[in-house]
Coordinates of C-alpha atoms in Angstrom, one line a residue:
Chain A
M163 CA -68.6 57.9 8.6
L164 CA -70.7 56.3 11.3
K165 CA -74.0 58.0 12.1
P166 CA -75.5 57.7 15.4
S167 CA -78.3 55.1 15.5
S168 CA -79.7 52.8 17.8
Q169 CA -77.2 50.4 17.0
Y170 CA -74.5 52.4 18.3
I171 CA -73.8 53.5 22.0
R172 CA -72.4 56.9 22.4
A173 CA -69.6 56.9 24.9
F174 CA -68.0 60.0 26.3
G175 CA -70.5 62.1 24.5
S176 CA -68.9 65.5 25.1
R177 CA -68.0 67.9 22.4
Y178 CA -64.8 68.5 24.1
F179 CA -64.0 64.6 23.7
R180 CA -63.7 62.4 20.8
T181 CA -66.7 60.2 20.3
F182 CA -66.3 56.6 20.3
Y183 CA -68.7 54.3 18.8
V184 CA -68.6 50.7 19.8
R185 CA -70.4 48.0 17.5
K186 CA -72.4 45.2 19.1
G187 CA -70.5 42.0 18.3
V188 CA -66.9 43.4 17.9
L189 CA -65.7 41.7 21.1
M190 CA -66.9 38.3 19.5
V191 CA -64.9 38.9 16.4
E192 CA -61.7 39.9 18.5
A193 CA -62.3 36.8 20.5
L194 CA -62.3 34.6 17.4
L195 CA -59.3 36.2 15.9
G196 CA -57.6 35.9 19.2
I197 CA -58.6 32.3 19.3
V198 CA -57.4 31.5 15.9
I199 CA -54.0 33.3 16.3
F200 CA -53.4 31.5 19.6
G201 CA -54.2 28.4 17.8
M202 CA -51.7 29.0 14.9
F203 CA -49.2 29.9 17.6
V204 CA -49.8 26.7 19.5
T205 CA -49.7 24.7 16.4
A206 CA -46.3 26.2 15.4
I207 CA -44.9 25.5 18.7
G208 CA -46.3 21.9 18.6
I209 CA -45.0 21.3 15.1
T210 CA -41.5 22.6 16.3
L211 CA -41.6 20.3 19.2
L212 CA -42.7 17.2 17.1
Y213 CA -40.2 18.1 14.5
G214 CA -37.4 18.3 16.9
Q215 CA -38.2 15.0 18.5
E216 CA -38.7 13.4 15.2
G217 CA -35.2 14.6 14.1
T218 CA -33.8 13.3 17.1
I219 CA -35.3 9.9 16.7
A220 CA -34.4 9.9 13.0
S221 CA -30.9 10.4 13.9
G222 CA -30.9 7.7 16.4
D223 CA -32.2 5.4 13.8
R224 CA -29.5 6.4 11.5
V225 CA -26.8 5.9 13.9
R226 CA -28.1 2.4 14.8
A227 CA -28.3 1.3 11.2
S228 CA -24.8 2.4 10.6
Y229 CA -23.6 0.2 13.3
L230 CA -25.7 -2.8 11.9
S231 CA -24.4 -2.2 8.3
R232 CA -20.9 -2.0 9.6
Q233 CA -21.4 -5.1 11.8
A234 CA -22.3 -7.0 8.6
I235 CA -19.2 -6.1 7.0
A236 CA -17.1 -6.9 10.0
A237 CA -18.7 -10.4 10.0
A238 CA -17.6 -10.9 6.3
R239 CA -14.2 -9.8 7.4
S240 CA -14.2 -12.4 10.3
M241 CA -15.2 -15.0 7.7
R242 CA -12.6 -14.1 5.3
D243 CA -9.9 -14.5 8.0
I244 CA -10.8 -18.0 8.2
S245 CA -11.4 -18.8 4.6
F246 CA -11.7 -16.3 1.7
A247 CA -13.5 -18.9 -0.3
S248 CA -16.3 -18.7 2.2
L249 CA -17.3 -15.2 0.8
T250 CA -19.8 -16.5 -1.8
P251 CA -21.3 -13.8 -3.9
G252 CA -25.0 -12.9 -3.4
K253 CA -27.1 -11.3 -0.8
H254 CA -26.7 -12.5 2.7
G255 CA -27.8 -12.3 6.4
V256 CA -25.1 -12.8 9.0
A257 CA -25.4 -14.4 12.4
L258 CA -23.3 -16.1 15.0
D259 CA -23.4 -19.7 15.1
N260 CA -23.0 -21.8 18.4
A261 CA -19.3 -21.6 18.3
G262 CA -19.4 -17.8 18.1
Q263 CA -18.2 -17.7 14.6
W264 CA -19.9 -15.5 12.1
V265 CA -21.7 -17.3 9.4
F266 CA -24.2 -16.4 6.7
S267 CA -27.9 -16.8 7.7
G268 CA -30.4 -16.5 5.0
S269 CA -30.6 -13.7 2.6
S270 CA -31.1 -10.8 5.4
V271 CA -31.2 -10.4 8.9
F272 CA -34.1 -8.7 11.1
H273 CA -32.9 -6.8 13.9
Q274 CA -35.0 -5.8 17.0
G275 CA -36.3 -2.4 16.3
A276 CA -37.4 -3.4 12.9
F277 CA -34.1 -2.9 11.0
T278 CA -33.3 -5.3 8.2
T279 CA -29.7 -5.7 7.2
I280 CA -28.4 -7.4 4.0
L281 CA -24.9 -8.0 3.1
S282 CA -24.2 -8.1 -0.6
I283 CA -21.1 -9.6 -2.0
T284 CA -19.9 -9.4 -5.5
T285 CA -16.7 -11.2 -6.7
D286 CA -14.2 -9.3 -8.7
T287 CA -11.2 -11.7 -9.0
A288 CA -10.2 -14.9 -7.1
N289 CA -8.5 -12.7 -4.5
H290 CA -11.0 -9.5 -4.4
V291 CA -14.6 -9.0 -3.4
F292 CA -16.8 -6.0 -3.2
L293 CA -19.0 -5.7 -0.1
S294 CA -22.0 -3.5 0.7
G295 CA -23.8 -3.6 4.1
A296 CA -27.3 -2.0 3.7
T297 CA -29.7 -1.5 6.4
V298 CA -33.3 -0.5 6.0
W299 CA -36.0 0.6 8.3
K300 CA -39.7 1.9 8.2
H301 CA -40.9 2.7 11.8
A302 CA -43.7 5.1 10.7
L303 CA -44.8 7.2 7.7
N304 CA -42.2 9.6 8.3
R305 CA -39.6 7.5 9.8
S306 CA -38.1 5.3 7.2
G307 CA -34.6 5.3 5.8
S308 CA -31.5 3.3 4.7
V309 CA -27.9 3.2 5.3
L310 CA -25.5 1.7 2.8
I311 CA -21.8 1.2 3.6
D312 CA -19.3 -0.1 1.1
A313 CA -16.0 -2.0 1.4
E314 CA -13.7 -4.4 -0.3
L315 CA -11.9 -7.3 0.8
Y316 CA -8.6 -8.9 -0.3
D317 CA -7.2 -12.3 0.2
W318 CA -4.0 -10.9 1.7
R319 CA -4.0 -13.3 4.7
S320 CA -3.4 -16.4 2.7
E321 CA -0.1 -18.2 2.9
R322 CA 1.8 -18.3 -0.4
T323 CA 3.4 -21.8 -0.3
V324 CA 6.9 -22.5 -1.3
G325 CA 7.2 -25.6 -3.6
N326 CA 9.9 -28.3 -3.5
W327 CA 13.0 -26.6 -4.8
E328 CA 14.8 -29.9 -4.9
S329 CA 12.6 -31.0 -7.7
V330 CA 12.9 -28.1 -10.3
S331 CA 11.6 -27.8 -13.7
L332 CA 12.4 -25.4 -16.4
E333 CA 8.8 -23.8 -17.2
G334 CA 9.6 -21.3 -19.8
S335 CA 12.7 -19.6 -21.6
V336 CA 13.5 -17.1 -24.3
S337 CA 16.7 -16.6 -25.7
V338 CA 18.1 -13.2 -27.1
S339 CA 19.9 -13.0 -30.2
G340 CA 23.1 -11.0 -30.9
S341 CA 25.2 -11.7 -27.8
P342 CA 23.6 -9.1 -25.4
Q343 CA 25.6 -10.0 -22.5
L344 CA 22.5 -9.8 -20.2
Y345 CA 23.7 -8.8 -16.8
H346 CA 20.8 -7.8 -14.3
M347 CA 17.0 -7.8 -13.9
K348 CA 14.1 -6.3 -12.2
L349 CA 10.5 -7.4 -12.1
Y350 CA 8.0 -4.7 -12.5
S351 CA 4.2 -5.0 -11.5
G352 CA 4.5 -8.6 -11.3
S353 CA 4.2 -9.0 -15.1
Y354 CA 7.2 -7.3 -16.8
L355 CA 11.0 -8.2 -16.4
F356 CA 13.5 -5.6 -17.4
V357 CA 16.9 -6.9 -18.1
A358 CA 19.9 -4.6 -18.2
A359 CA 22.7 -5.8 -20.8
R360 CA 26.5 -5.0 -21.1
S361 CA 26.0 -4.8 -25.0
G362 CA 23.2 -5.4 -27.6
N363 CA 20.3 -3.0 -26.9
G364 CA 21.3 -2.3 -23.3
L365 CA 17.8 -2.9 -22.1
Y366 CA 15.5 -5.9 -22.9
I367 CA 11.8 -6.2 -21.8
F368 CA 10.0 -9.4 -21.4
D369 CA 6.3 -10.1 -20.6
V370 CA 6.3 -12.7 -18.0
T371 CA 2.6 -12.8 -17.2
N372 CA 2.8 -16.4 -18.5
T373 CA 5.8 -17.9 -16.9
A374 CA 5.3 -20.9 -19.2
S375 CA 5.8 -18.6 -22.3
P376 CA 7.8 -15.5 -21.6
Q377 CA 7.7 -13.0 -24.5
Q378 CA 10.3 -10.5 -25.4
I379 CA 8.6 -7.1 -26.2
N380 CA 9.7 -4.0 -27.7
T381 CA 12.4 -5.4 -29.5
S382 CA 13.2 -2.2 -31.3
F383 CA 14.1 -0.3 -28.1
S384 CA 17.8 0.5 -27.8
L385 CA 19.4 2.2 -24.8
G386 CA 22.4 3.0 -27.1
V387 CA 25.0 2.3 -24.3
G388 CA 25.7 -0.8 -22.0
A389 CA 24.0 -1.1 -18.6
Y390 CA 24.9 -2.6 -15.4
K391 CA 22.1 -2.8 -12.8
L392 CA 18.6 -1.6 -12.4
A393 CA 16.5 -0.4 -9.9
I394 CA 12.6 0.2 -9.8
A395 CA 10.6 2.1 -7.5
G396 CA 6.7 2.8 -8.4
S397 CA 6.7 3.3 -12.1
K398 CA 10.3 4.7 -12.4
L399 CA 13.2 2.6 -13.9
F400 CA 16.5 3.4 -12.8
I401 CA 19.6 2.3 -14.9
A402 CA 23.1 2.5 -14.2
T403 CA 24.7 3.0 -17.6
D404 CA 28.0 3.2 -19.3
D405 CA 27.3 6.6 -20.5
S406 CA 30.0 9.1 -19.4
N407 CA 27.5 11.9 -19.1
Q408 CA 24.3 10.1 -18.1
E409 CA 25.5 7.4 -15.8
I410 CA 22.1 7.2 -14.3
R411 CA 19.0 7.3 -16.5
V412 CA 15.3 7.4 -15.2
Y413 CA 12.5 6.1 -17.2
D414 CA 8.7 6.1 -16.8
I415 CA 7.7 2.5 -17.2
S416 CA 4.0 2.7 -16.4
N417 CA 3.4 1.3 -19.7
P418 CA 6.0 -1.4 -20.6
A419 CA 4.1 -2.6 -23.7
T420 CA 4.7 1.1 -25.4
F421 CA 8.0 1.7 -23.7
S422 CA 10.2 3.8 -25.8
A423 CA 13.0 6.6 -25.6
S424 CA 10.4 9.3 -25.1
N425 CA 9.8 7.8 -21.7
L426 CA 13.1 9.2 -20.5
L427 CA 12.5 11.4 -17.5
A428 CA 15.8 12.5 -16.3
T429 CA 19.3 11.7 -16.1
Y430 CA 22.3 12.3 -13.7
N431 CA 25.8 12.8 -14.5
V432 CA 27.9 11.2 -11.7
Q433 CA 31.3 12.6 -10.9
G434 CA 33.8 11.0 -13.2
S435 CA 33.1 8.8 -16.1
G436 CA 30.8 6.0 -16.3
R437 CA 31.2 5.2 -12.8
A438 CA 27.7 4.0 -11.8
R439 CA 27.7 0.2 -11.0
S440 CA 24.8 -0.8 -8.5
L441 CA 21.5 0.7 -7.8
V442 CA 18.7 0.3 -5.2
A443 CA 15.6 2.2 -4.8
S444 CA 13.3 2.7 -1.8
G445 CA 10.2 5.0 -2.0
D446 CA 11.4 8.4 -3.2
R447 CA 15.1 7.6 -2.5
L448 CA 17.8 6.0 -4.8
Y449 CA 21.0 4.6 -3.7
M450 CA 23.9 4.2 -6.0
G451 CA 27.3 2.2 -5.7
G452 CA 30.1 3.4 -8.0
Y453 CA 33.4 2.3 -9.3
V454 CA 36.4 3.3 -7.3
S455 CA 38.1 6.5 -8.1
G456 CA 40.7 8.4 -6.1
S457 CA 39.9 11.7 -7.6
A458 CA 38.6 14.3 -5.3
G459 CA 34.8 14.6 -5.1
H460 CA 34.4 11.2 -6.9
D461 CA 32.5 9.4 -4.0
E462 CA 31.6 5.7 -4.1
F463 CA 28.3 5.7 -2.4
Y464 CA 25.5 8.2 -3.1
A465 CA 22.0 8.8 -1.8
F466 CA 19.6 10.7 -3.9
S467 CA 16.0 12.0 -3.6
V468 CA 13.8 11.4 -6.5
A469 CA 11.3 14.0 -7.5
D470 CA 8.1 13.1 -9.1
N471 CA 9.4 14.2 -12.4
G472 CA 12.3 11.7 -12.0
T473 CA 14.9 14.6 -11.2
L474 CA 17.7 13.2 -9.0
T475 CA 19.3 15.4 -6.3
V476 CA 22.2 14.4 -4.2
L477 CA 21.5 14.3 -0.6
D478 CA 24.7 12.8 0.7
S479 CA 27.6 10.6 -0.5
V480 CA 30.4 8.5 1.2
N481 CA 34.0 8.2 -0.1
N482 CA 36.0 5.2 -0.1
D483 CA 39.0 5.2 -2.5
S484 CA 39.5 1.5 -1.8
A485 CA 36.3 0.2 -3.0
T486 CA 34.0 -0.5 -6.1
I487 CA 30.5 -1.1 -4.8
N488 CA 29.3 -4.0 -6.9
S489 CA 26.0 -4.7 -5.3
I490 CA 23.7 -3.1 -2.6
F491 CA 21.0 -4.8 -0.5
L492 CA 18.7 -2.4 1.3
S493 CA 17.2 -3.8 4.8
G494 CA 15.4 -1.2 6.8
T495 CA 17.9 1.6 7.4
A496 CA 20.9 -0.6 6.6
A497 CA 22.6 -0.6 3.2
Y498 CA 24.6 -3.8 2.7
L499 CA 27.5 -3.3 0.2
A500 CA 29.2 -5.9 -1.8
S501 CA 32.5 -4.2 -2.4
S502 CA 35.9 -4.7 -3.8
M503 CA 37.7 -3.6 -0.7
D504 CA 40.3 -6.1 0.3
T505 CA 39.7 -5.6 3.9
G506 CA 36.0 -5.1 3.7
E507 CA 34.2 -7.3 1.1
L508 CA 31.1 -6.4 3.0
R509 CA 30.4 -2.9 4.3
V510 CA 27.3 -1.4 6.0
I511 CA 26.0 2.0 5.8
N512 CA 23.3 3.5 7.8
V513 CA 20.7 5.5 5.4
A514 CA 18.2 6.3 8.1
S515 CA 19.1 9.9 7.2
G516 CA 19.5 10.5 3.6
T517 CA 21.3 13.6 4.3
N518 CA 23.6 12.2 6.8
L519 CA 25.0 8.8 5.7
V520 CA 27.0 6.9 8.2
E521 CA 29.3 4.2 7.6
V522 CA 28.5 1.5 10.2
G523 CA 31.4 -0.8 9.6
G524 CA 32.1 -3.8 7.6
Y525 CA 33.6 -7.4 7.5
N526 CA 36.8 -8.7 6.1
V527 CA 36.5 -12.2 4.7
S528 CA 40.0 -12.9 5.7
D529 CA 40.8 -15.8 3.5
R530 CA 40.6 -13.8 0.3
T531 CA 41.2 -10.5 -1.2
L532 CA 38.6 -11.2 -3.9
D533 CA 36.0 -8.6 -4.6
G534 CA 32.4 -8.9 -3.1
M535 CA 30.0 -9.2 -6.0
S536 CA 26.6 -9.8 -4.6
V537 CA 24.9 -9.7 -1.3
S538 CA 21.4 -10.7 0.1
L539 CA 19.7 -10.6 3.5
I540 CA 16.8 -12.6 4.8
D541 CA 15.8 -12.6 8.5
D542 CA 19.4 -12.7 10.2
N543 CA 21.0 -14.7 7.2
L544 CA 23.3 -12.6 5.3
L545 CA 24.8 -13.9 2.1
L546 CA 27.9 -12.5 0.5
G547 CA 29.0 -13.8 -3.0
T548 CA 32.6 -13.1 -4.1
E549 CA 34.9 -13.5 -7.3
K550 CA 36.1 -17.0 -8.1
G551 CA 39.2 -18.1 -6.4
S552 CA 41.2 -21.0 -5.8
S553 CA 41.1 -22.7 -2.4
I554 CA 38.1 -20.6 -1.3
S555 CA 34.4 -21.0 -1.3
E556 CA 32.8 -18.2 -3.2
L557 CA 29.5 -18.1 -1.2
V558 CA 29.7 -17.0 2.5
L559 CA 26.7 -17.0 5.0
F560 CA 26.7 -15.0 8.2
D561 CA 24.3 -14.8 11.0
V562 CA 23.8 -11.2 12.1
E563 CA 21.2 -12.0 14.8
G564 CA 21.3 -9.1 17.4
G565 CA 23.0 -6.6 15.2
I566 CA 23.6 -5.4 11.9
L567 CA 27.3 -6.6 11.1
P568 CA 28.3 -10.1 11.3
S569 CA 30.1 -11.0 14.5
P570 CA 31.0 -14.6 14.4
P571 CA 30.7 -17.1 16.0
P572 CA 28.4 -18.6 15.0
G573 CA 29.5 -19.0 11.4
P574 CA 30.4 -17.8 8.9
W575 CA 29.6 -20.8 6.6
Y576 CA 30.8 -21.4 3.2
K577 CA 29.6 -22.9 0.1
E578 CA 31.7 -23.6 -3.1
G579 CA 30.3 -21.8 -6.2
S580 CA 31.3 -23.0 -9.7
G581 CA 32.3 -19.5 -10.5
T582 CA 32.0 -15.9 -9.3
V583 CA 28.8 -15.4 -7.5
M584 CA 27.1 -12.7 -9.5
S585 CA 23.7 -12.6 -7.9
I586 CA 22.1 -14.2 -4.9
T587 CA 18.2 -14.2 -4.0
T588 CA 16.3 -16.4 -1.2
D589 CA 12.9 -17.8 -0.4
P590 CA 11.0 -15.8 2.2
R591 CA 11.4 -18.8 4.8
A592 CA 15.3 -18.3 4.6
C593 CA 15.3 -22.1 3.6
V594 CA 16.5 -21.9 0.1
A595 CA 19.2 -19.8 -1.5
F596 CA 19.5 -19.3 -5.4
F597 CA 22.7 -17.9 -6.8
A598 CA 23.9 -17.4 -10.3
T599 CA 27.6 -17.9 -11.1
D600 CA 29.9 -16.6 -13.6
S601 CA 30.2 -20.2 -15.4
G602 CA 28.3 -22.3 -17.9
K603 CA 28.6 -25.3 -15.6
K604 CA 26.5 -25.1 -12.6
A605 CA 25.5 -21.7 -13.8
L606 CA 22.5 -21.8 -11.4
Q607 CA 22.8 -23.3 -8.0
I608 CA 20.1 -23.8 -5.2
I609 CA 21.1 -24.7 -1.9
N610 CA 19.5 -25.3 1.6
M611 CA 20.6 -22.5 3.6
S612 CA 19.1 -23.5 6.7
N613 CA 21.4 -26.5 6.9
T614 CA 24.4 -24.7 7.9
S615 CA 26.6 -27.7 8.5
S616 CA 27.0 -28.4 4.7
L617 CA 24.5 -25.9 2.8
P618 CA 23.8 -28.9 0.7
E619 CA 22.9 -28.4 -2.9
L620 CA 19.3 -29.0 -3.8
Y621 CA 19.8 -28.4 -7.6
S622 CA 22.0 -27.0 -10.3
Y623 CA 21.6 -26.0 -13.8
N624 CA 24.3 -26.2 -16.6
S625 CA 23.6 -23.5 -19.1
T626 CA 23.8 -23.8 -22.9
F627 CA 22.9 -20.0 -23.1
G628 CA 26.2 -18.7 -21.5
K629 CA 27.1 -18.1 -18.0
G630 CA 25.0 -17.1 -15.2
R631 CA 24.3 -13.5 -14.5
A632 CA 21.3 -12.8 -12.2
V633 CA 18.6 -14.5 -10.3
Y634 CA 15.4 -13.3 -8.8
Y635 CA 12.9 -15.3 -6.9
E636 CA 9.3 -14.2 -6.9
P637 CA 7.3 -15.5 -3.9
Y638 CA 3.8 -14.6 -4.9
R639 CA 4.0 -17.1 -7.9
D640 CA 6.7 -19.2 -6.6
R641 CA 9.0 -18.8 -9.5
L642 CA 12.6 -18.3 -10.0
F643 CA 13.9 -16.1 -12.8
F644 CA 17.4 -16.7 -14.0
V645 CA 19.3 -14.7 -16.6
T646 CA 22.4 -15.8 -18.3
E647 CA 24.4 -13.9 -20.9
S648 CA 22.0 -14.6 -23.6
A649 CA 18.7 -16.0 -22.3
L650 CA 15.8 -15.7 -19.7
L651 CA 14.8 -18.9 -18.1
I652 CA 11.9 -19.5 -15.6
F653 CA 12.1 -22.3 -13.1
A654 CA 9.3 -23.8 -11.1
P655 CA 9.5 -26.1 -8.0
G656 CA 7.9 -29.3 -7.5
T657 CA 4.8 -29.9 -5.2
T658 CA 5.4 -28.5 -1.9
T659 CA 6.5 -30.9 0.9
G660 CA 5.5 -28.2 3.5
T661 CA 8.8 -28.2 5.2
C662 CA 12.3 -27.2 4.3
P663 CA 14.2 -29.9 2.6
Chain B
M50 CA -44.6 44.7 26.5
S51 CA -45.3 41.4 28.2
V52 CA -46.5 40.1 25.1
L53 CA -43.3 41.1 23.3
I54 CA -41.3 39.4 25.8
I55 CA -43.4 36.2 25.8
G56 CA -43.2 36.2 22.1
A57 CA -39.4 36.6 22.1
I58 CA -39.1 33.7 24.5
A59 CA -41.3 31.6 22.5
S60 CA -39.6 32.5 19.3
A61 CA -36.2 31.6 20.9
T62 CA -37.4 28.5 22.2
A63 CA -38.9 27.4 18.9
A64 CA -35.6 28.3 17.0
S65 CA -33.7 26.2 19.7
L66 CA -35.8 23.2 19.0
L67 CA -35.4 23.6 15.4
L68 CA -31.6 23.9 15.6
L69 CA -31.4 20.8 17.9
A70 CA -33.3 18.8 15.5
W71 CA -31.2 19.7 12.5
A72 CA -28.1 19.2 14.7
A73 CA -29.3 15.8 15.7
E74 CA -29.8 14.8 12.0
Q75 CA -26.4 15.9 11.1
N76 CA -24.9 13.9 14.0
G77 CA -26.5 10.8 12.6
L78 CA -25.2 11.6 9.1
S79 CA -21.9 12.2 10.7
V80 CA -21.8 8.9 12.3
Q81 CA -22.7 7.3 9.0
Q82 CA -19.9 9.0 7.2
A83 CA -17.4 8.0 9.9
H84 CA -18.2 4.5 9.5
Q85 CA -17.8 4.6 5.7
T86 CA -14.5 6.5 6.1
Q87 CA -13.3 3.6 8.4
E88 CA -14.2 0.9 5.7
Y89 CA -12.4 3.0 3.0
A90 CA -9.3 3.2 5.2
L91 CA -9.4 -0.5 5.9
T92 CA -10.1 -1.4 2.3
C93 CA -7.1 0.9 1.1
A94 CA -4.9 -1.0 3.8
E95 CA -5.8 -4.4 2.4
R96 CA -5.5 -3.4 -1.2
T97 CA -2.0 -2.0 -0.4
I98 CA -0.9 -5.1 1.1
E99 CA -2.1 -7.3 -1.8
R100 CA -0.5 -4.9 -4.1
L101 CA 2.8 -5.2 -2.3
R102 CA 2.8 -9.0 -2.3
R103 CA 2.1 -9.0 -6.1
D104 CA 4.5 -6.1 -6.7
V105 CA 7.3 -5.3 -4.5
T106 CA 8.3 -2.2 -6.5
Y107 CA 5.0 -0.6 -5.5
V108 CA 5.5 2.5 -3.6
G109 CA 2.2 3.9 -2.9
D110 CA 1.9 7.6 -3.6
E111 CA -1.6 6.9 -4.9
E112 CA -5.2 8.4 -4.7
I113 CA -7.9 5.8 -4.9
S114 CA -11.4 7.0 -5.5
F115 CA -14.7 5.3 -4.2
D116 CA -18.5 6.1 -4.8
N117 CA -18.8 8.1 -1.6
G118 CA -15.2 9.1 -0.9
S119 CA -11.5 8.3 -1.4
C120 CA -8.3 7.3 0.3
N121 CA -4.7 8.4 -0.3
V122 CA -1.8 6.0 0.2
S123 CA 1.4 7.7 1.1
F124 CA 4.8 6.9 -0.1
I125 CA 5.6 3.3 1.3
D126 CA 9.0 3.3 3.1
G127 CA 11.3 0.3 2.8
S128 CA 12.1 -2.1 -0.1
G129 CA 11.9 -5.7 -0.7
Y130 CA 9.4 -8.1 1.2
T131 CA 10.1 -7.0 4.7
D132 CA 10.0 -3.9 6.9
R133 CA 7.5 -1.8 5.0
S134 CA 5.6 1.1 6.5
V135 CA 2.2 2.1 5.0
C136 CA 0.1 5.2 5.8
I137 CA -3.3 5.8 4.7
T138 CA -5.7 8.6 4.9
A139 CA -9.4 8.1 4.1
Q140 CA -12.1 10.5 3.5
S141 CA -15.9 10.4 3.1
G142 CA -18.0 13.6 3.4
N143 CA -16.5 15.6 6.3
S144 CA -15.0 12.6 7.9
T145 CA -11.3 11.7 7.7
K146 CA -9.4 8.7 9.1
R147 CA -5.7 7.9 9.2
I148 CA -4.4 4.6 9.9
E149 CA -0.7 3.5 9.6
L150 CA 0.7 0.0 9.7
Y151 CA 4.1 -1.6 9.8
I152 CA 4.6 -4.7 8.0
E153 CA 7.2 -7.1 9.1
N154 CA 7.1 -9.7 6.3
L155 CA 4.9 -10.2 3.3
F156 CA 5.8 -13.9 2.8
P157 CA 5.1 -16.8 3.1
T158 CA 2.2 -15.1 5.3
V159 CA 1.8 -11.4 6.1
S160 CA 3.1 -10.5 9.5
I161 CA 2.0 -7.1 10.8
R162 CA 3.8 -5.6 13.7
S163 CA 1.3 -2.7 14.1
W164 CA -2.0 -1.4 12.7
E165 CA -3.2 1.8 14.3
E166 CA -5.7 4.5 13.7
V167 CA -3.9 7.7 14.4
S168 CA -4.6 11.4 14.4
E169 CA -0.9 12.1 13.0
F170 CA 1.4 9.8 11.2
S171 CA 4.7 8.7 12.7
L172 CA 5.7 5.9 10.6
C173 CA 5.5 7.9 7.4
V174 CA 7.8 10.9 7.5
D175 CA 6.5 12.3 4.2
A176 CA 2.9 11.5 4.6

């Protein structure tokens, strides 16, 4: 309790009023307190302002650094477009030369504003490099940072040259014992060749990583039935079989080295018995050509959707009681069919809508009533192979420029085959056509398809391993795979001449 | 009363400044992520083209992971070495980029009819 003394000043000193005692120096304390609080307040505001400004500037630094890192990667991409080999591994700076081309410049580049950018390149394979563009800066104690952007470049722009298919050599081969009646093939993942057979194991697998030494693998696997044709989409293998209840079998071939019956994903029972003949796959669609049947509901061309688990569901089908579909070639939304129809050895179906297949039309090779057996299309060049006949040439070349169906003239042009033309393939320049014939003599024929005056023969091979059955040209390695009734043969061209023969 | 009002104004101002600073920093990070996402999309496109050249049976439908993001290659339309449609979605952080390309030919050189960054795919119906 305050006691009145000389230190205190009585104010409003009435017993009816409360007595207030005011100390000397109280105003000073309050003033100091006020100054401190005000100072804290100003400091807080100041820090907020500074932080806000700093954050904005730091953001700007990061944006600029991101563009610089990206620029370094773009420079590498520009260099790759000229020559992939110029992307040497290591740490590089990039700069524009006098010609305005991006080139490496030292091990880093210093940009205005004190940003340093380093492009790091790491080689993975001859066709693949890892890139990282790193930009660092240190402008002040609290203004430093780095931005790292990753990318990868591939050598997809290089031209895959085609050799001289007039000068051909047999690079590798492997024969299959037991008269397997090999029939059709499909290449998977660039390294494995699946071959369908009419007898024996029904399906054979070859490791063709080394084309000079192909190896048969999984020799114990047996399909249990004969097979006609194959299709592959992703890691799913579709087989058209003789099985009356499982005309189409779907297998998982993601690991061909350990492929077995347990990799069976699904089967499909086509109307009728054992009618599946030809297959082609595209994305999550499968198209099947069947053996002709006049029974109701037994259609000859089917479109399926393929589920992730391999299950097939019919989307639509086309009926033609006059035609077995021996081969299908898919080009965009057009399915070209080699058929047995006497007035339509070539037929075309629009498959743009899987649920509404539309037959566009066909072409009647009027000098014969023999079955169309094989078909292939490159650019505007459509090749149709038919059964062997007297007085006719089994290989027919059409020009379909400006449309889907052939509408000669010009063409068609003809080339004699030594037997039924079982399979056709071409090089990507539409210069060379390869076809397999149902004959030992000239079982394989290679022609210059760009020379329509005579379609001159460039090379032929007389087989000692049975008749010709299937051909497949792999453009990436410029190799021709050829299957006879009992062997796989791989052919290589001579050194490229740079032009079509 | 006036002190309260001034205090409220000052507090609001301070809060706004802090939020603006934070937003600016987020903006910088977003730009960086956008650049990274774009590079992932380009990487996946190149990888897909190279893969198609080596293996014509490749159908996409694949997720590819990177250190700071990923990309998805949708089902590749078409078959063979011509007329292939590729759609790619790349992500890094909160950024997403989509590119679609139409490949006319894979050999002997790759011929591309279109290569676009899009907000929605038109070439790949199932993407």
